[in-house]
Amino acid sequence: MGTAMDRNTKPAPVAGGALLALSLIVGTMIGVVKGQPSIGFLAGLGVGIALVVIVALIDRARGSRS
């Protein structure tokens, strides 16, 4: 008889929240240096969302192979 771990062979999902947080901080800091913190925040948000979507798509493709 198999254990519960034997039934679940899918890899663990990868989280992209750290990428989003880091891109927001970096974007804001670059914006502060350039005198436009709001623009930096929005740029960091855009980059962070793009990274999260890429991580989610890669994770989804990785999980569907099993």
Short mmCIF file of N, CA and C in Angstrom, two decimals:
data_model
loop_
_atom_site.label_atom_id
_atom_site.label_comp_id
_atom_site.label_asym_id
_atom_site.label_seq_id
_atom_site.Cartn_x
_atom_site.Cartn_y
_atom_site.Cartn_z
N MET A 1 0.84 -1.17 0.00
CA MET A 1 0.00 0.00 0.00
C MET A 1 0.89 1.24 0.00
N GLY A 2 0.62 2.20 -0.90
CA GLY A 2 1.44 3.41 -1.01
C GLY A 2 1.06 4.45 0.04
N THR A 3 1.98 5.32 0.26
CA THR A 3 1.70 6.41 1.19
C THR A 3 1.14 7.61 0.43
N ALA A 4 0.73 8.61 1.17
CA ALA A 4 0.17 9.81 0.55
C ALA A 4 1.20 10.53 -0.31
N MET A 5 2.46 10.44 0.06
CA MET A 5 3.50 11.11 -0.72
C MET A 5 3.68 10.45 -2.08
N ASP A 6 3.40 9.18 -2.20
CA ASP A 6 3.54 8.49 -3.46
C ASP A 6 2.50 8.94 -4.48
N ARG A 7 1.34 9.33 -4.02
CA ARG A 7 0.26 9.73 -4.92
C ARG A 7 0.49 11.11 -5.53
N ASN A 8 1.17 11.98 -4.84
CA ASN A 8 1.37 13.35 -5.31
C ASN A 8 2.79 13.48 -5.88
N THR A 9 2.92 13.35 -7.20
CA THR A 9 4.23 13.42 -7.81
C THR A 9 4.47 14.75 -8.51
N LYS A 10 3.53 15.67 -8.42
CA LYS A 10 3.70 16.99 -9.03
C LYS A 10 4.73 17.80 -8.24
N PRO A 11 5.55 18.58 -8.93
CA PRO A 11 6.50 19.41 -8.20
C PRO A 11 5.78 20.53 -7.44
N ALA A 12 6.40 21.00 -6.39
CA ALA A 12 5.81 22.07 -5.59
C ALA A 12 5.72 23.36 -6.41
N PRO A 13 4.66 24.13 -6.27
CA PRO A 13 4.54 25.38 -7.02
C PRO A 13 5.59 26.40 -6.59
N VAL A 14 5.96 27.26 -7.52
CA VAL A 14 6.94 28.29 -7.26
C VAL A 14 6.20 29.61 -7.05
N ALA A 15 6.60 30.37 -6.06
CA ALA A 15 5.95 31.65 -5.78
C ALA A 15 6.74 32.80 -6.40
N GLY A 16 6.02 33.77 -6.94
CA GLY A 16 6.68 34.92 -7.55
C GLY A 16 6.48 36.20 -6.78
N GLY A 17 5.93 36.12 -5.58
CA GLY A 17 5.65 37.31 -4.80
C GLY A 17 6.90 38.08 -4.41
N ALA A 18 7.99 37.37 -4.16
CA ALA A 18 9.24 38.05 -3.81
C ALA A 18 9.75 38.88 -4.99
N LEU A 19 9.57 38.38 -6.20
CA LEU A 19 9.98 39.13 -7.38
C LEU A 19 9.17 40.42 -7.51
N LEU A 20 7.89 40.33 -7.22
CA LEU A 20 7.03 41.51 -7.28
C LEU A 20 7.46 42.54 -6.24
N ALA A 21 7.67 42.10 -5.02
CA ALA A 21 8.08 43.01 -3.95
C ALA A 21 9.43 43.66 -4.26
N LEU A 22 10.37 42.86 -4.72
CA LEU A 22 11.70 43.38 -5.03
C LEU A 22 11.64 44.39 -6.18
N SER A 23 10.86 44.09 -7.21
CA SER A 23 10.78 45.02 -8.33
C SER A 23 10.11 46.33 -7.92
N LEU A 24 9.13 46.28 -7.01
CA LEU A 24 8.52 47.51 -6.51
C LEU A 24 9.52 48.36 -5.74
N ILE A 25 10.31 47.72 -4.90
CA ILE A 25 11.30 48.46 -4.12
C ILE A 25 12.37 49.06 -5.03
N VAL A 26 12.89 48.25 -5.94
CA VAL A 26 13.93 48.73 -6.85
C VAL A 26 13.39 49.85 -7.74
N GLY A 27 12.19 49.67 -8.27
CA GLY A 27 11.59 50.70 -9.12
C GLY A 27 11.39 52.01 -8.37
N THR A 28 10.94 51.91 -7.14
CA THR A 28 10.74 53.12 -6.34
C THR A 28 12.07 53.80 -6.03
N MET A 29 13.08 53.02 -5.70
CA MET A 29 14.40 53.60 -5.41
C MET A 29 14.98 54.29 -6.64
N ILE A 30 14.86 53.67 -7.80
CA ILE A 30 15.34 54.30 -9.03
C ILE A 30 14.54 55.58 -9.30
N GLY A 31 13.24 55.53 -9.05
CA GLY A 31 12.41 56.71 -9.23
C GLY A 31 12.80 57.84 -8.29
N VAL A 32 13.14 57.51 -7.05
CA VAL A 32 13.57 58.53 -6.09
C VAL A 32 14.86 59.19 -6.57
N VAL A 33 15.79 58.38 -7.06
CA VAL A 33 17.05 58.92 -7.55
C VAL A 33 16.82 59.87 -8.72
N LYS A 34 15.87 59.53 -9.58
CA LYS A 34 15.58 60.35 -10.75
C LYS A 34 14.56 61.45 -10.47
N GLY A 35 14.06 61.53 -9.23
CA GLY A 35 13.12 62.58 -8.87
C GLY A 35 11.67 62.28 -9.23
N GLN A 36 11.36 61.03 -9.56
CA GLN A 36 9.99 60.63 -9.92
C GLN A 36 9.64 59.30 -9.24
N PRO A 37 9.42 59.30 -7.93
CA PRO A 37 9.15 58.04 -7.24
C PRO A 37 7.87 57.34 -7.69
N SER A 38 6.85 58.12 -8.06
CA SER A 38 5.60 57.49 -8.50
C SER A 38 5.79 56.75 -9.81
N ILE A 39 6.52 57.35 -10.73
CA ILE A 39 6.79 56.70 -12.01
C ILE A 39 7.64 55.45 -11.79
N GLY A 40 8.61 55.54 -10.89
CA GLY A 40 9.44 54.39 -10.56
C GLY A 40 8.62 53.26 -9.96
N PHE A 41 7.69 53.63 -9.08
CA PHE A 41 6.81 52.62 -8.48
C PHE A 41 5.98 51.92 -9.55
N LEU A 42 5.40 52.70 -10.45
CA LEU A 42 4.57 52.11 -11.51
C LEU A 42 5.39 51.25 -12.46
N ALA A 43 6.60 51.70 -12.77
CA ALA A 43 7.48 50.90 -13.63
C ALA A 43 7.85 49.59 -12.92
N GLY A 44 8.17 49.67 -11.64
CA GLY A 44 8.48 48.47 -10.87
C GLY A 44 7.29 47.53 -10.78
N LEU A 45 6.10 48.11 -10.66
CA LEU A 45 4.88 47.30 -10.63
C LEU A 45 4.69 46.56 -11.95
N GLY A 46 4.90 47.27 -13.05
CA GLY A 46 4.75 46.63 -14.36
C GLY A 46 5.75 45.51 -14.56
N VAL A 47 7.01 45.77 -14.21
CA VAL A 47 8.04 44.74 -14.35
C VAL A 47 7.73 43.56 -13.42
N GLY A 48 7.31 43.86 -12.19
CA GLY A 48 7.01 42.80 -11.23
C GLY A 48 5.85 41.92 -11.68
N ILE A 49 4.81 42.53 -12.21
CA ILE A 49 3.67 41.74 -12.70
C ILE A 49 4.10 40.87 -13.88
N ALA A 50 4.92 41.42 -14.75
CA ALA A 50 5.42 40.63 -15.88
C ALA A 50 6.23 39.43 -15.38
N LEU A 51 7.08 39.64 -14.39
CA LEU A 51 7.87 38.54 -13.84
C LEU A 51 7.00 37.49 -13.17
N VAL A 52 5.98 37.93 -12.44
CA VAL A 52 5.07 36.98 -11.79
C VAL A 52 4.32 36.14 -12.82
N VAL A 53 3.88 36.77 -13.90
CA VAL A 53 3.18 36.03 -14.95
C VAL A 53 4.13 35.02 -15.60
N ILE A 54 5.37 35.42 -15.86
CA ILE A 54 6.34 34.49 -16.45
C ILE A 54 6.59 33.31 -15.52
N VAL A 55 6.77 33.59 -14.23
CA VAL A 55 6.99 32.50 -13.26
C VAL A 55 5.77 31.58 -13.22
N ALA A 56 4.58 32.14 -13.24
CA ALA A 56 3.36 31.32 -13.20
C ALA A 56 3.24 30.45 -14.44
N LEU A 57 3.56 31.00 -15.60
CA LEU A 57 3.48 30.22 -16.84
C LEU A 57 4.51 29.09 -16.86
N ILE A 58 5.72 29.40 -16.39
CA ILE A 58 6.75 28.35 -16.33
C ILE A 58 6.33 27.27 -15.33
N ASP A 59 5.81 27.69 -14.19
CA ASP A 59 5.38 26.73 -13.18
C ASP A 59 4.24 25.87 -13.69
N ARG A 60 3.32 26.49 -14.41
CA ARG A 60 2.19 25.74 -14.97
C ARG A 60 2.66 24.71 -16.00
N ALA A 61 3.61 25.10 -16.86
CA ALA A 61 4.15 24.17 -17.85
C ALA A 61 4.93 23.05 -17.18
N ARG A 62 5.64 23.37 -16.14
CA ARG A 62 6.43 22.37 -15.42
C ARG A 62 5.53 21.36 -14.73
N GLY A 63 4.41 21.81 -14.21
CA GLY A 63 3.49 20.92 -13.49
C GLY A 63 2.67 20.04 -14.39
N SER A 64 2.49 20.43 -15.66
CA SER A 64 1.63 19.65 -16.56
C SER A 64 2.35 18.50 -17.22
N ARG A 65 3.65 18.38 -17.01
CA ARG A 65 4.41 17.29 -17.64
C ARG A 65 4.24 15.95 -16.94
N SER A 66 3.81 15.96 -15.70
CA SER A 66 3.75 14.71 -14.94
C SER A 66 2.58 13.90 -15.29
#
